[in-house]
Amino acid sequence: MPQRYRNLCQHLAIARDRGYSLLLVERLHNLVQSGHDILYRTNSGISGRMLNYIAGGFAADLRANLRWVLLSTLLIIGPWIIMMVVIRLWPDFIYVVIAPDDIHQMDDMYNGDDAFDYGASILRDSGSNWKMFGFYIYNNISIAFRAFAGGLLAGLGTVYTLVFNGIHMGAIEARLVNIGAGRNFYSFVLGHTAFEIGGIIISGATGLKLGWSLIMPGRLSRPDSLKTTARSVLGLICGSGIMLLIAAMIEAFWSPHNFPLPIKIAGGVFTLLLLLGYFIFTGRRHAA
């Protein structure tokens, strides 16, 4: 069984590398997953399979779809950087991309009388933290869902969602730096940014792949191509959802605390390195 499993993994890697049909890749992927469940299962059941997937399958799937992840990253980070530069040079351009009421609300949150030193907005009690936790989950998941579901419009909806959010985030960041609230802003966002943006990027990657399956279905009909691709990215969707859940927890329970900025920076660097290490080094046996 171990030798057959290794052979299956090799065949899957070859099929992905050479761009064989999605139907064949999906069939091999399912066989590899079944073999892995038999060889490495801990406790039976959904929870055991989920833990096994998180332990390596998620990272392996991301590496197998790296081109879509990189494209998704470019579509959100590119507009982010461009808008940062534009509004840093021409501050009034912020009013072209964001409504004045939203700008004033953001200014008050990070630089007004209610903003506290070195981070977030207002120190909240535990009840408010849980309320905000629910809000952050809703907000994060809604963005990720639009990024994924936008693939049904041949990827155009995904591109719009990623570019729009990149522009919006870059504009807000530049605005707060311009008015001298950058320290408060970075203190609040650094802890959860890696998980939040990473989860949205992965959701965007699944949407882009979904859209491409409609544009270039290969030998399959478009409905079959869409179905096969949707099944192949199901794990990535679940993984991105877990990342966004973690981001919401950090944003609700860590980010509002008034810790010194160096501690907040260290926390942000740690989460970024943790994610990079996970996606680079774990799950190698899944794709061997």
Coordinates of C-alpha atoms in Angstrom, one line a residue, residues 59-272:
A59 CA -0.5 23.6 2.0
A60 CA 0.0 21.0 -0.7
D61 CA -3.1 22.1 -2.5
L62 CA -2.0 25.7 -2.3
R63 CA 1.4 24.9 -3.8
A64 CA -0.3 22.9 -6.6
N65 CA -2.4 26.0 -7.4
L66 CA 0.5 28.5 -6.9
R67 CA 0.0 30.4 -10.2
W68 CA -3.6 31.2 -9.3
V69 CA -2.5 32.3 -5.8
L70 CA 0.2 34.5 -7.3
L71 CA -2.3 36.1 -9.8
S72 CA -4.8 36.7 -7.0
T73 CA -2.0 38.3 -4.9
L74 CA -1.1 40.6 -7.8
L75 CA -4.7 41.7 -8.3
I76 CA -5.1 42.8 -4.7
I77 CA -1.6 43.9 -3.7
G78 CA -0.9 45.8 -7.0
P79 CA -3.9 48.2 -6.7
W80 CA -3.2 48.5 -3.0
I81 CA 0.4 49.8 -3.6
I82 CA -0.7 52.0 -6.5
M83 CA -3.4 53.7 -4.5
M84 CA -1.1 54.1 -1.5
V85 CA 1.4 56.0 -3.7
V86 CA -1.3 58.1 -5.4
I87 CA -3.0 59.3 -2.2
R88 CA 0.3 59.9 -0.5
L89 CA 1.2 62.2 -3.4
W90 CA -2.3 63.7 -3.9
P91 CA -4.2 63.4 -0.6
D92 CA -7.5 64.8 -2.0
F93 CA -7.8 61.9 -4.4
I94 CA -9.1 59.9 -1.5
Y95 CA -12.5 61.6 -2.1
V96 CA -12.7 60.1 -5.6
V97 CA -12.6 56.5 -4.3
I98 CA -14.2 56.6 -0.9
A99 CA -17.3 58.4 0.3
P100 CA -16.7 61.5 2.6
D101 CA -18.8 60.0 5.4
D102 CA -16.7 56.8 5.4
I103 CA -13.5 58.9 5.4
H104 CA -14.6 60.9 8.4
Q105 CA -15.7 57.8 10.3
M106 CA -12.3 56.2 9.7
D107 CA -10.5 59.4 10.8
D108 CA -12.5 59.5 14.0
M109 CA -11.8 55.8 14.7
Y110 CA -8.0 56.1 14.5
N111 CA -7.3 59.8 15.1
G112 CA -10.3 61.3 16.8
D113 CA -11.1 61.9 20.5
D114 CA -12.2 58.3 21.0
A115 CA -9.0 56.8 19.5
F116 CA -6.6 55.5 22.1
D117 CA -2.8 55.6 21.9
Y118 CA -1.0 53.0 19.9
G119 CA -3.8 51.0 18.5
A120 CA -7.3 50.2 17.5
S121 CA -10.3 52.3 18.3
I122 CA -11.8 52.0 21.8
L123 CA -11.0 49.5 24.6
R124 CA -14.0 47.2 24.6
D125 CA -15.5 44.9 27.3
S126 CA -15.7 41.2 26.6
G127 CA -19.3 41.4 25.4
S128 CA -18.4 43.9 22.8
N129 CA -15.4 41.8 21.7
W130 CA -17.7 38.9 21.0
K131 CA -20.1 41.1 19.1
M132 CA -17.2 42.4 17.0
F133 CA -15.9 38.9 16.5
G134 CA -19.2 38.0 14.8
F135 CA -19.1 41.1 12.7
Y136 CA -15.5 40.4 11.6
I137 CA -16.5 36.9 10.6
Y138 CA -19.4 38.1 8.6
N139 CA -17.3 40.8 6.9
N140 CA -14.3 38.5 6.1
I141 CA -16.4 35.6 4.8
S142 CA -18.6 37.9 2.7
I143 CA -15.6 39.3 0.9
A144 CA -14.1 35.8 0.4
F145 CA -17.4 34.5 -0.9
R146 CA -17.6 37.2 -3.5
A147 CA -14.1 36.5 -4.5
F148 CA -14.9 32.8 -5.0
A149 CA -18.4 33.1 -6.4
G150 CA -17.2 35.8 -8.9
G151 CA -15.5 33.0 -10.8
L152 CA -18.9 32.0 -12.1
L153 CA -18.8 35.2 -14.2
A154 CA -15.8 33.8 -16.0
G155 CA -13.6 35.2 -13.3
L156 CA -14.6 38.8 -13.9
G157 CA -16.4 39.1 -10.5
T158 CA -13.3 37.7 -8.8
V159 CA -11.1 40.3 -10.5
Y160 CA -13.4 43.1 -9.6
T161 CA -13.6 42.0 -5.9
L162 CA -9.8 41.7 -5.5
V163 CA -9.0 45.0 -7.3
F164 CA -11.8 46.9 -5.5
N165 CA -10.6 45.7 -2.1
G166 CA -7.0 46.5 -3.0
I167 CA -7.9 50.0 -4.0
H168 CA -10.0 50.5 -0.9
M169 CA -7.4 49.2 1.6
G170 CA -4.6 51.2 -0.1
A171 CA -6.7 54.4 0.0
I172 CA -7.5 54.0 3.7
E173 CA -4.0 53.2 4.7
A174 CA -2.6 56.2 2.8
R175 CA -5.2 58.5 4.3
L176 CA -4.5 57.5 7.9
V177 CA -0.7 57.9 7.3
N178 CA -1.3 61.3 5.8
I179 CA -3.3 62.6 8.8
G180 CA -0.8 61.2 11.3
A181 CA -2.8 58.2 12.5
G182 CA -0.5 55.6 10.9
R183 CA 0.8 54.4 14.3
N184 CA -2.7 53.7 15.6
F185 CA -3.7 52.1 12.3
Y186 CA -0.7 49.7 12.1
S187 CA -1.0 48.8 15.7
F188 CA -4.5 47.6 15.1
V189 CA -4.1 45.8 11.8
L190 CA -0.7 44.1 11.9
G191 CA -1.8 41.2 14.0
H192 CA -4.5 39.9 11.8
T193 CA -3.5 41.1 8.3
A194 CA -1.6 38.0 7.3
F195 CA -4.5 35.6 8.0
E196 CA -7.2 38.0 6.7
I197 CA -5.5 39.0 3.4
G198 CA -4.1 35.5 3.0
G199 CA -7.6 34.0 3.3
I200 CA -9.0 36.5 0.8
I201 CA -6.1 35.8 -1.7
I202 CA -6.7 32.1 -1.5
S203 CA -10.5 32.6 -2.0
G204 CA -9.6 34.8 -5.0
A205 CA -7.4 32.1 -6.4
T206 CA -10.2 29.6 -6.3
G207 CA -12.5 32.1 -8.1
L208 CA -9.9 32.7 -10.8
K209 CA -9.4 29.0 -11.4
L210 CA -13.2 28.5 -11.5
G211 CA -13.5 31.3 -14.1
W212 CA -10.7 29.8 -16.2
S213 CA -12.4 26.5 -16.2
L214 CA -15.3 28.2 -18.0
I215 CA -13.1 30.0 -20.4
M216 CA -10.9 27.0 -21.3
P217 CA -12.8 23.9 -20.5
G218 CA -10.6 21.7 -22.6
R219 CA -12.2 18.4 -23.7
L220 CA -14.9 18.7 -21.1
S221 CA -18.2 20.5 -21.4
R222 CA -18.3 23.8 -19.5
P223 CA -20.7 22.4 -16.8
D224 CA -18.4 19.4 -16.3
S225 CA -15.3 21.5 -16.3
L226 CA -16.9 23.8 -13.7
K227 CA -18.0 20.9 -11.5
T228 CA -14.6 19.2 -11.7
T229 CA -12.7 22.4 -10.8
A230 CA -15.1 23.3 -8.0
R231 CA -14.5 19.9 -6.4
S232 CA -10.7 20.4 -6.8
V233 CA -10.7 23.7 -4.9
L234 CA -13.1 22.7 -2.2
G235 CA -10.2 22.1 0.3
L236 CA -8.7 25.5 -0.4
I237 CA -12.1 27.2 0.2
C238 CA -12.4 25.4 3.6
G239 CA -8.8 26.3 4.4
S240 CA -9.3 30.0 3.6
G241 CA -12.4 30.0 5.8
I242 CA -10.4 28.7 8.7
M243 CA -7.8 31.4 8.1
L244 CA -10.5 34.1 8.1
L245 CA -12.0 32.7 11.3
I246 CA -8.5 33.0 12.9
A247 CA -8.2 36.5 11.6
A248 CA -11.5 37.5 13.1
M249 CA -10.5 36.1 16.5
I250 CA -7.2 38.0 16.4
E251 CA -9.0 41.2 15.3
A252 CA -11.6 41.0 18.0
F253 CA -9.5 39.8 21.0
W254 CA -5.9 40.9 20.3
S255 CA -5.9 43.9 18.0
P256 CA -8.0 46.3 20.3
H257 CA -5.5 45.9 23.2
N258 CA -3.3 48.8 23.9
F259 CA 0.0 47.0 23.8
P260 CA 3.2 48.8 22.9
L261 CA 3.7 49.1 19.1
P262 CA 6.9 46.9 19.1
I263 CA 4.9 44.1 20.6
K264 CA 2.2 44.5 17.9
I265 CA 4.8 44.5 15.2
A266 CA 6.4 41.4 16.6
G267 CA 2.9 39.7 16.6
G268 CA 2.3 40.7 13.0
V269 CA 5.7 39.4 11.9
F270 CA 5.2 36.2 13.8
T271 CA 1.8 35.4 12.1
L272 CA 3.3 36.2 8.7

